[in-house]
Structures are given as C-alpha cells and as structure tokens.
C-alpha cells in the first residue's frame, strides 16, 4: 500500500486517542512499518530511537525472537478460548509464574496469589475497584462506597478508572458520570500544594492523606495509587517514605490498598515492581503494559487469599464476582507474557540496569542546568523533564505554546521518537537499550530543549 493512500485512509477513518483531530488532519503523520531492538522504522525508511517504549509497553526491544517464536508456536495450537467455564494452558502457566513472582518480590504482607485476567490497564483497575467494593459487601459491610486517590493520578479511561483519576484536563468533563471518590494532595515536591519542602516537611502530604482517611474511613473502600511514580500526571516521583507510610495508614484504619503498577511494573523503576522500593505489599495490584513486551493486549489484577475467600459461598449467597471479558486469558497474549518473563531471567534484565540508571542520572543532571528546565525527576529507567518559562518562579509556559510538543517534534527530525505530557518530556526507553543509545537519546533531548528555548 502506498504512503499517500494510507494517509488518506488514516485521516478519513481513524479517530486517534488523546489527539486534537483538527490539528492532526493538517499534519503528515508518521506511519511505522517495522521495529527492531530499540528502533522503529517509518514508511519512508527512516529509523527512530524509541524513547518512550511505544507508550511505555516495550521492555526487551521490538521483534524479540523468543516472543515471536512463542506466539507463533501458540497460534499453531490455539488462538483463543474462553476462561468462562474453561481453561487454557498458557493462562494457567502464566498465572503460576506471576503468583510465584509476586510472592517472591512482595513478601511483606498477604501474598498476592490469585490472578484475574483482562486486556488493558483500565480494565485491570476497573476489576480492582469492583473487587474491593464487593469484598466489603460480601461481608455485610455496605456503607463503604468511596475510594481515595491522589490529585494528578491516572488510572485509565473507563468510567470507574476516571472516577479515581485526578488530572483535570482528562477527567473534569466527565465529573457528572463518576462514582464517589476523595482526592488527597499528590506528593509532588516540585509543585507542593502545601508550599513546603522535602524532607523538612516531614511528609505533610501524608498527613493530609491521614486526615482524609481518619474522617472518612468507615465509608472508604480502598486507597488506589500509582506507587512511587505517577507517570501520566507528569512523572511525579514520590519522596522516600510516602508509600510505606500509606501502607501503615491503610493497616491502621483497616482499608484496602490498591497499587496500580500498570506503568511502573516489570522493571521500569529498577525493581520488578515499584512497591519493592519501600517493602510494601498491597492488597491488590494491577499490571499491564510491559507484561507482553507490547506484543498483545493483556492485563492482570492480583489479590490475596483473604480477599479471594470473601467471594466463596453457595450460589444462592450471590458472592460470585460477576465480571469477565471476551479475551480474558487469551492464549496468544499469555504465551507472549510467559516468554517475556523468561527473558527477564535469561538476560538478567534487572541486574543489568544499574549502569544505565546511573548514566541517565548523570545526563539528567546536565539537563537540569538548562535555563528553561524547572525540574528533572527520575526513578530507575523512568524520567521526566519539566520545562518552565521561569526557572526561579516555576512559571509554566503558556499552554497554547505547546513547548513540550515543539521539543518532541524537533527530536523526531533527529531520529528520536518521544511523546510529552504537556511540557514534561518523558523518557522511558526499553530496558534493553544500550548505554550508547541511551546517551544519544539524552543528548538529542538536551540539544532540542536548547534550540527550542532559544527561539
């Protein structure tokens, strides 16, 4: 198919996500045709270094032979079968692998041994919210109907997930449709809502969270957070101790803690799961994105035995969890995920990260000195560079200027693929990226920020 026809069809038929289509229709889109290692090739033959892992999903690089072969082998056996009243081998094996991994990696509380499948991060969160609510109802506790989440939080785009979201640009318009939730201040140190500084603040934002929980705990179902890094909110990296303190609050007031690790899971923060950094085991964890290395849609909501047991009973008791999806536990997706987890072991992916994390840290320290860089934030292989009009006052650029997008578009001319969050330049490459390519990625970003800032 020729490029001209594809562009015409794209603009005629596709409504792109998170995109002002009025603007899209006036521009020439990039059409990707091939991927290899940490690179993507467009229809014109130009290669781009994938600086955001194709929206945070790629871990081991594009076209990994092991995953290719696993999917091919599975498709020769069975492409799909339902989990409603039946099983398939890949979903069983993957569940065992994940449960064992969660037991090993998160040993500080009730083990997360029960795996519920879905097909994306939003559905993983929806399932977590419904399970948490029904957990209390099944025990005869019906007054709990409210969730607590964080400002600048993001948990997906379905209605339940939006109800616990905290990004006004994305979520405000749907407010009349949403269920009950209370939002606490985000531990966003650079733009602290309480006008304090860490560590002298003594985690005052956690104190605000405790006030909310103390005043409302009898009606709170659960607290849901993106542990350690609030990615879509602008790569907000939490101060040390917040997650640990939150776990203690949930224990104290006997409410559930849901960890949305859709973006942070599978090595992004330098550990397999972000919760490991503060030795916290949540009651429910949501996983997706990197689980299949971007090959197939798949998500997991894992819970502990205590929660699972609350759903056991006779049919007439109506304790069953009436939820499911057509593609739940799809064999092809599960086969890809099994292969991806094997690569973590074979390649010693996590063990090889420290030099890359240190390189990223050093390059970011250089970028932090630029006149229009207000803050740089990093956890493991996740980083954000917040651009500002005034470094001293932290005044942001005018929204209509689209400064972040200007930087990204310029970077694409130099063969680096990025996507910003407003004026935060997001860095989240595949974990397999070489130090040479990581250095190049950061140098291009630095150069583009300088060029755009000087215009």
PDB file of C-alpha atoms in Angstrom, residues 178-390:
ATOM      1  CA  UNK A 178     -18.393   9.475  38.132  1.00  0.00           C
ATOM      2  CA  UNK A 179     -18.714   7.430  41.305  1.00  0.00           C
ATOM      3  CA  UNK A 180     -17.719   8.623  44.779  1.00  0.00           C
ATOM      4  CA  UNK A 181     -14.068   9.400  45.422  1.00  0.00           C
ATOM      5  CA  UNK A 182     -11.958  11.739  47.519  1.00  0.00           C
ATOM      6  CA  UNK A 183      -8.657  13.121  46.296  1.00  0.00           C
ATOM      7  CA  UNK A 184      -5.673  13.797  48.517  1.00  0.00           C
ATOM      8  CA  UNK A 185      -2.743  16.088  47.644  1.00  0.00           C
ATOM      9  CA  UNK A 186      -0.174  14.415  45.422  1.00  0.00           C
ATOM     10  CA  UNK A 187       3.360  14.065  46.830  1.00  0.00           C
ATOM     11  CA  UNK A 188       4.511  16.405  44.048  1.00  0.00           C
ATOM     12  CA  UNK A 189       7.520  18.027  45.671  1.00  0.00           C
ATOM     13  CA  UNK A 190       8.350  20.448  42.847  1.00  0.00           C
ATOM     14  CA  UNK A 191       4.862  21.971  42.938  1.00  0.00           C
ATOM     15  CA  UNK A 192       3.896  21.169  46.509  1.00  0.00           C
ATOM     16  CA  UNK A 193       0.279  22.095  47.174  1.00  0.00           C
ATOM     17  CA  UNK A 194       1.223  22.800  50.801  1.00  0.00           C
ATOM     18  CA  UNK A 195       4.131  25.104  49.797  1.00  0.00           C
ATOM     19  CA  UNK A 196       6.639  23.031  51.760  1.00  0.00           C
ATOM     20  CA  UNK A 197       9.985  21.389  51.018  1.00  0.00           C
ATOM     21  CA  UNK A 198      11.087  17.794  51.449  1.00  0.00           C
ATOM     22  CA  UNK A 199      12.463  16.448  53.766  1.00  0.00           C
ATOM     23  CA  UNK A 200      11.881  19.301  56.225  1.00  0.00           C
ATOM     24  CA  UNK A 201       8.126  18.997  55.557  1.00  0.00           C
ATOM     25  CA  UNK A 202       8.032  15.674  57.370  1.00  0.00           C
ATOM     26  CA  UNK A 203       5.792  14.280  54.605  1.00  0.00           C
ATOM     27  CA  UNK A 204       2.998  16.727  55.389  1.00  0.00           C
ATOM     28  CA  UNK A 205       1.117  15.475  52.320  1.00  0.00           C
ATOM     29  CA  UNK A 206       0.894  12.078  54.000  1.00  0.00           C
ATOM     30  CA  UNK A 207      -0.566  13.884  56.996  1.00  0.00           C
ATOM     31  CA  UNK A 208      -3.255  15.315  54.709  1.00  0.00           C
ATOM     32  CA  UNK A 209      -3.972  11.814  53.480  1.00  0.00           C
ATOM     33  CA  UNK A 210      -4.365  10.626  57.066  1.00  0.00           C
ATOM     34  CA  UNK A 211      -6.858  13.416  57.803  1.00  0.00           C
ATOM     35  CA  UNK A 212      -8.996  12.258  54.894  1.00  0.00           C
ATOM     36  CA  UNK A 213      -8.798   8.615  55.933  1.00  0.00           C
ATOM     37  CA  UNK A 214      -9.438   9.337  59.619  1.00  0.00           C
ATOM     38  CA  UNK A 215     -12.531  11.417  58.847  1.00  0.00           C
ATOM     39  CA  UNK A 216     -13.963   9.003  56.274  1.00  0.00           C
ATOM     40  CA  UNK A 217     -12.555   5.538  56.971  1.00  0.00           C
ATOM     41  CA  UNK A 218     -15.934   3.995  57.756  1.00  0.00           C
ATOM     42  CA  UNK A 219     -17.059   4.646  54.180  1.00  0.00           C
ATOM     43  CA  UNK A 220     -13.741   4.172  52.384  1.00  0.00           C
ATOM     44  CA  UNK A 221     -13.467   1.038  50.251  1.00  0.00           C
ATOM     45  CA  UNK A 222      -9.792   1.441  49.375  1.00  0.00           C
ATOM     46  CA  UNK A 223      -6.987   3.829  48.575  1.00  0.00           C
ATOM     47  CA  UNK A 224      -5.733   3.467  44.995  1.00  0.00           C
ATOM     48  CA  UNK A 225      -2.383   4.911  43.915  1.00  0.00           C
ATOM     49  CA  UNK A 226       0.375   4.585  41.331  1.00  0.00           C
ATOM     50  CA  UNK A 227       3.188   3.677  43.723  1.00  0.00           C
ATOM     51  CA  UNK A 228       6.449   5.658  43.633  1.00  0.00           C
ATOM     52  CA  UNK A 229       5.845   7.314  40.232  1.00  0.00           C
ATOM     53  CA  UNK A 230       2.654   8.980  38.993  1.00  0.00           C
ATOM     54  CA  UNK A 231       3.506   8.635  35.346  1.00  0.00           C
ATOM     55  CA  UNK A 232       0.698  10.254  33.343  1.00  0.00           C
ATOM     56  CA  UNK A 233       0.474  13.132  35.831  1.00  0.00           C
ATOM     57  CA  UNK A 234       3.903  14.293  34.692  1.00  0.00           C
ATOM     58  CA  UNK A 235       6.369  11.679  36.008  1.00  0.00           C
ATOM     59  CA  UNK A 236       5.809  12.715  39.625  1.00  0.00           C
ATOM     60  CA  UNK A 237       8.361  10.801  41.687  1.00  0.00           C
ATOM     61  CA  UNK A 238       7.330  10.365  45.307  1.00  0.00           C
ATOM     62  CA  UNK A 239       9.541  11.320  48.239  1.00  0.00           C
ATOM     63  CA  UNK A 240      11.031   8.464  50.231  1.00  0.00           C
ATOM     64  CA  UNK A 241       8.673   7.102  52.870  1.00  0.00           C
ATOM     65  CA  UNK A 242       5.309   8.116  51.401  1.00  0.00           C
ATOM     66  CA  UNK A 243       4.324   4.656  50.176  1.00  0.00           C
ATOM     67  CA  UNK A 244       5.473   2.959  53.381  1.00  0.00           C
ATOM     68  CA  UNK A 245       3.505   5.478  55.413  1.00  0.00           C
ATOM     69  CA  UNK A 246       0.421   4.979  53.260  1.00  0.00           C
ATOM     70  CA  UNK A 247       0.561   1.213  53.811  1.00  0.00           C
ATOM     71  CA  UNK A 248       0.673   1.827  57.570  1.00  0.00           C
ATOM     72  CA  UNK A 249      -2.351   4.131  57.367  1.00  0.00           C
ATOM     73  CA  UNK A 250      -4.352   1.543  55.443  1.00  0.00           C
ATOM     74  CA  UNK A 251      -3.457  -1.071  58.050  1.00  0.00           C
ATOM     75  CA  UNK A 252      -4.334   1.269  60.915  1.00  0.00           C
ATOM     76  CA  UNK A 253      -7.785   2.133  59.576  1.00  0.00           C
ATOM     77  CA  UNK A 254      -8.450  -1.310  58.058  1.00  0.00           C
ATOM     78  CA  UNK A 255      -8.938  -0.248  54.462  1.00  0.00           C
ATOM     79  CA  UNK A 256      -7.564  -1.837  51.302  1.00  0.00           C
ATOM     80  CA  UNK A 257      -4.545  -0.565  49.369  1.00  0.00           C
ATOM     81  CA  UNK A 258      -4.642  -0.930  45.588  1.00  0.00           C
ATOM     82  CA  UNK A 259      -1.329  -0.490  43.760  1.00  0.00           C
ATOM     83  CA  UNK A 260      -1.777   0.467  40.124  1.00  0.00           C
ATOM     84  CA  UNK A 261       1.520  -0.729  38.645  1.00  0.00           C
ATOM     85  CA  UNK A 262       0.271  -0.739  35.072  1.00  0.00           C
ATOM     86  CA  UNK A 263       3.058   1.667  34.059  1.00  0.00           C
ATOM     87  CA  UNK A 264       5.649   1.057  36.791  1.00  0.00           C
ATOM     88  CA  UNK A 265       5.611  -2.730  36.804  1.00  0.00           C
ATOM     89  CA  UNK A 266       8.089  -5.059  35.100  1.00  0.00           C
ATOM     90  CA  UNK A 267      11.344  -3.301  35.816  1.00  0.00           C
ATOM     91  CA  UNK A 268      10.664   0.313  34.910  1.00  0.00           C
ATOM     92  CA  UNK A 269      11.730   1.696  38.290  1.00  0.00           C
ATOM     93  CA  UNK A 270      14.788  -0.536  38.584  1.00  0.00           C
ATOM     94  CA  UNK A 271      12.905  -3.217  40.520  1.00  0.00           C
ATOM     95  CA  UNK A 272      10.399  -5.667  39.100  1.00  0.00           C
ATOM     96  CA  UNK A 273       7.632  -3.819  40.950  1.00  0.00           C
ATOM     97  CA  UNK A 274       7.722  -0.263  42.296  1.00  0.00           C
ATOM     98  CA  UNK A 275       6.306  -1.403  45.643  1.00  0.00           C
ATOM     99  CA  UNK A 276       9.588  -3.218  46.297  1.00  0.00           C
ATOM    100  CA  UNK A 277      11.391   0.080  46.861  1.00  0.00           C
ATOM    101  CA  UNK A 278       9.637   0.585  50.203  1.00  0.00           C
ATOM    102  CA  UNK A 279       8.958  -3.043  51.062  1.00  0.00           C
ATOM    103  CA  UNK A 280       5.205  -2.737  50.673  1.00  0.00           C
ATOM    104  CA  UNK A 281       2.761  -5.470  49.705  1.00  0.00           C
ATOM    105  CA  UNK A 282      -0.567  -4.047  48.503  1.00  0.00           C
ATOM    106  CA  UNK A 283      -3.861  -5.876  48.922  1.00  0.00           C
ATOM    107  CA  UNK A 284      -4.495  -5.667  45.182  1.00  0.00           C
ATOM    108  CA  UNK A 285      -2.062  -4.983  42.348  1.00  0.00           C
ATOM    109  CA  UNK A 286      -2.848  -4.020  38.739  1.00  0.00           C
ATOM    110  CA  UNK A 287      -0.397  -4.955  35.977  1.00  0.00           C
ATOM    111  CA  UNK A 288      -0.365  -4.482  32.204  1.00  0.00           C
ATOM    112  CA  UNK A 289       1.725  -2.533  29.634  1.00  0.00           C
ATOM    113  CA  UNK A 290       5.105  -4.314  29.810  1.00  0.00           C
ATOM    114  CA  UNK A 291       3.638  -7.721  30.630  1.00  0.00           C
ATOM    115  CA  UNK A 292       3.748  -8.932  26.992  1.00  0.00           C
ATOM    116  CA  UNK A 293       6.527  -6.583  25.815  1.00  0.00           C
ATOM    117  CA  UNK A 294       3.883  -4.798  23.759  1.00  0.00           C
ATOM    118  CA  UNK A 295       3.025  -7.830  21.636  1.00  0.00           C
ATOM    119  CA  UNK A 296      -0.562  -8.435  22.727  1.00  0.00           C
ATOM    120  CA  UNK A 297      -3.136  -6.712  24.965  1.00  0.00           C
ATOM    121  CA  UNK A 298      -3.101  -8.316  28.417  1.00  0.00           C
ATOM    122  CA  UNK A 299      -3.630  -7.202  31.999  1.00  0.00           C
ATOM    123  CA  UNK A 300      -3.712  -8.754  35.443  1.00  0.00           C
ATOM    124  CA  UNK A 301      -5.422  -7.883  38.700  1.00  0.00           C
ATOM    125  CA  UNK A 302      -3.869  -9.916  41.511  1.00  0.00           C
ATOM    126  CA  UNK A 303      -5.333 -10.198  45.013  1.00  0.00           C
ATOM    127  CA  UNK A 304      -4.531 -12.001  48.242  1.00  0.00           C
ATOM    128  CA  UNK A 305      -6.274 -15.078  49.654  1.00  0.00           C
ATOM    129  CA  UNK A 306      -8.195 -13.062  52.233  1.00  0.00           C
ATOM    130  CA  UNK A 307      -9.918 -11.039  49.537  1.00  0.00           C
ATOM    131  CA  UNK A 308     -10.471 -14.077  47.313  1.00  0.00           C
ATOM    132  CA  UNK A 309     -12.037 -16.067  50.148  1.00  0.00           C
ATOM    133  CA  UNK A 310     -14.655 -13.360  50.699  1.00  0.00           C
ATOM    134  CA  UNK A 311     -16.129 -14.336  47.316  1.00  0.00           C
ATOM    135  CA  UNK A 312     -16.561 -18.011  48.196  1.00  0.00           C
ATOM    136  CA  UNK A 313     -20.008 -19.289  49.121  1.00  0.00           C
ATOM    137  CA  UNK A 314     -23.106 -21.064  47.918  1.00  0.00           C
ATOM    138  CA  UNK A 315     -24.677 -19.917  44.657  1.00  0.00           C
ATOM    139  CA  UNK A 316     -27.709 -18.502  46.445  1.00  0.00           C
ATOM    140  CA  UNK A 317     -25.474 -16.269  48.587  1.00  0.00           C
ATOM    141  CA  UNK A 318     -24.618 -14.280  45.449  1.00  0.00           C
ATOM    142  CA  UNK A 319     -20.995 -13.762  46.399  1.00  0.00           C
ATOM    143  CA  UNK A 320     -19.765 -14.600  42.892  1.00  0.00           C
ATOM    144  CA  UNK A 321     -17.673 -11.949  41.139  1.00  0.00           C
ATOM    145  CA  UNK A 322     -19.795 -11.357  38.062  1.00  0.00           C
ATOM    146  CA  UNK A 323     -17.174  -9.836  35.812  1.00  0.00           C
ATOM    147  CA  UNK A 324     -15.306 -11.017  32.726  1.00  0.00           C
ATOM    148  CA  UNK A 325     -14.122 -10.110  29.235  1.00  0.00           C
ATOM    149  CA  UNK A 326     -14.269 -11.962  25.928  1.00  0.00           C
ATOM    150  CA  UNK A 327     -10.479 -12.015  25.601  1.00  0.00           C
ATOM    151  CA  UNK A 328      -9.720 -12.758  29.254  1.00  0.00           C
ATOM    152  CA  UNK A 329      -6.649 -15.010  29.456  1.00  0.00           C
ATOM    153  CA  UNK A 330      -6.129 -15.079  25.692  1.00  0.00           C
ATOM    154  CA  UNK A 331      -3.619 -17.885  24.927  1.00  0.00           C
ATOM    155  CA  UNK A 332      -1.559 -15.826  22.463  1.00  0.00           C
ATOM    156  CA  UNK A 333      -1.161 -12.947  24.905  1.00  0.00           C
ATOM    157  CA  UNK A 334      -0.328 -15.295  27.765  1.00  0.00           C
ATOM    158  CA  UNK A 335       2.262 -17.084  25.626  1.00  0.00           C
ATOM    159  CA  UNK A 336       3.908 -13.739  24.870  1.00  0.00           C
ATOM    160  CA  UNK A 337       3.917 -12.853  28.571  1.00  0.00           C
ATOM    161  CA  UNK A 338       5.474 -16.182  29.580  1.00  0.00           C
ATOM    162  CA  UNK A 339       8.261 -15.626  27.052  1.00  0.00           C
ATOM    163  CA  UNK A 340       8.774 -12.064  28.277  1.00  0.00           C
ATOM    164  CA  UNK A 341       9.180 -13.207  31.882  1.00  0.00           C
ATOM    165  CA  UNK A 342      11.700 -15.813  30.743  1.00  0.00           C
ATOM    166  CA  UNK A 343      13.762 -13.105  29.054  1.00  0.00           C
ATOM    167  CA  UNK A 344      13.997 -11.234  32.372  1.00  0.00           C
ATOM    168  CA  UNK A 345      15.735 -14.300  33.797  1.00  0.00           C
ATOM    169  CA  UNK A 346      17.832 -15.236  30.771  1.00  0.00           C
ATOM    170  CA  UNK A 347      19.102 -11.723  30.054  1.00  0.00           C
ATOM    171  CA  UNK A 348      19.401 -10.706  33.720  1.00  0.00           C
ATOM    172  CA  UNK A 349      17.484  -7.593  32.721  1.00  0.00           C
ATOM    173  CA  UNK A 350      17.157  -6.092  36.192  1.00  0.00           C
ATOM    174  CA  UNK A 351      20.742  -6.899  37.147  1.00  0.00           C
ATOM    175  CA  UNK A 352      21.990  -5.010  34.078  1.00  0.00           C
ATOM    176  CA  UNK A 353      20.097  -1.795  34.834  1.00  0.00           C
ATOM    177  CA  UNK A 354      22.284  -0.003  37.459  1.00  0.00           C
ATOM    178  CA  UNK A 355      24.885   1.386  34.984  1.00  0.00           C
ATOM    179  CA  UNK A 356      22.088   2.644  32.714  1.00  0.00           C
ATOM    180  CA  UNK A 357      20.233   4.195  35.642  1.00  0.00           C
ATOM    181  CA  UNK A 358      23.437   5.952  36.710  1.00  0.00           C
ATOM    182  CA  UNK A 359      24.073   7.188  33.164  1.00  0.00           C
ATOM    183  CA  UNK A 360      20.531   8.531  32.977  1.00  0.00           C
ATOM    184  CA  UNK A 361      21.025  10.284  36.313  1.00  0.00           C
ATOM    185  CA  UNK A 362      24.263  11.926  35.172  1.00  0.00           C
ATOM    186  CA  UNK A 363      22.829  13.121  31.867  1.00  0.00           C
ATOM    187  CA  UNK A 364      19.741  14.483  33.606  1.00  0.00           C
ATOM    188  CA  UNK A 365      21.929  16.483  35.994  1.00  0.00           C
ATOM    189  CA  UNK A 366      23.379  18.272  32.959  1.00  0.00           C
ATOM    190  CA  UNK A 367      19.939  18.936  31.514  1.00  0.00           C
ATOM    191  CA  UNK A 368      18.756  20.264  34.890  1.00  0.00           C
ATOM    192  CA  UNK A 369      21.141  23.209  34.481  1.00  0.00           C
ATOM    193  CA  UNK A 370      19.397  24.490  31.349  1.00  0.00           C
ATOM    194  CA  UNK A 371      17.654  27.832  31.763  1.00  0.00           C
ATOM    195  CA  UNK A 372      14.143  26.583  30.973  1.00  0.00           C
ATOM    196  CA  UNK A 373      14.297  23.269  32.816  1.00  0.00           C
ATOM    197  CA  UNK A 374      12.459  23.625  36.106  1.00  0.00           C
ATOM    198  CA  UNK A 375      12.820  20.104  37.418  1.00  0.00           C
ATOM    199  CA  UNK A 376      14.139  16.689  36.441  1.00  0.00           C
ATOM    200  CA  UNK A 377      12.624  13.610  38.060  1.00  0.00           C
ATOM    201  CA  UNK A 378      13.863  10.047  37.847  1.00  0.00           C
ATOM    202  CA  UNK A 379      13.171   6.636  39.289  1.00  0.00           C
ATOM    203  CA  UNK A 380      15.098   3.843  37.682  1.00  0.00           C
ATOM    204  CA  UNK A 381      14.588   3.994  33.924  1.00  0.00           C
ATOM    205  CA  UNK A 382      11.669   6.427  34.136  1.00  0.00           C
ATOM    206  CA  UNK A 383      12.390  10.149  33.906  1.00  0.00           C
ATOM    207  CA  UNK A 384      10.604  13.426  33.298  1.00  0.00           C
ATOM    208  CA  UNK A 385      11.990  16.842  32.394  1.00  0.00           C
ATOM    209  CA  UNK A 386       9.623  19.680  33.316  1.00  0.00           C
ATOM    210  CA  UNK A 387      10.053  22.745  31.122  1.00  0.00           C
ATOM    211  CA  UNK A 388       9.161  26.165  32.528  1.00  0.00           C
ATOM    212  CA  UNK A 389       9.040  29.756  31.370  1.00  0.00           C
ATOM    213  CA  UNK A 390      10.799  30.989  34.510  1.00  0.00           C
TER     214      UNK A 390
END
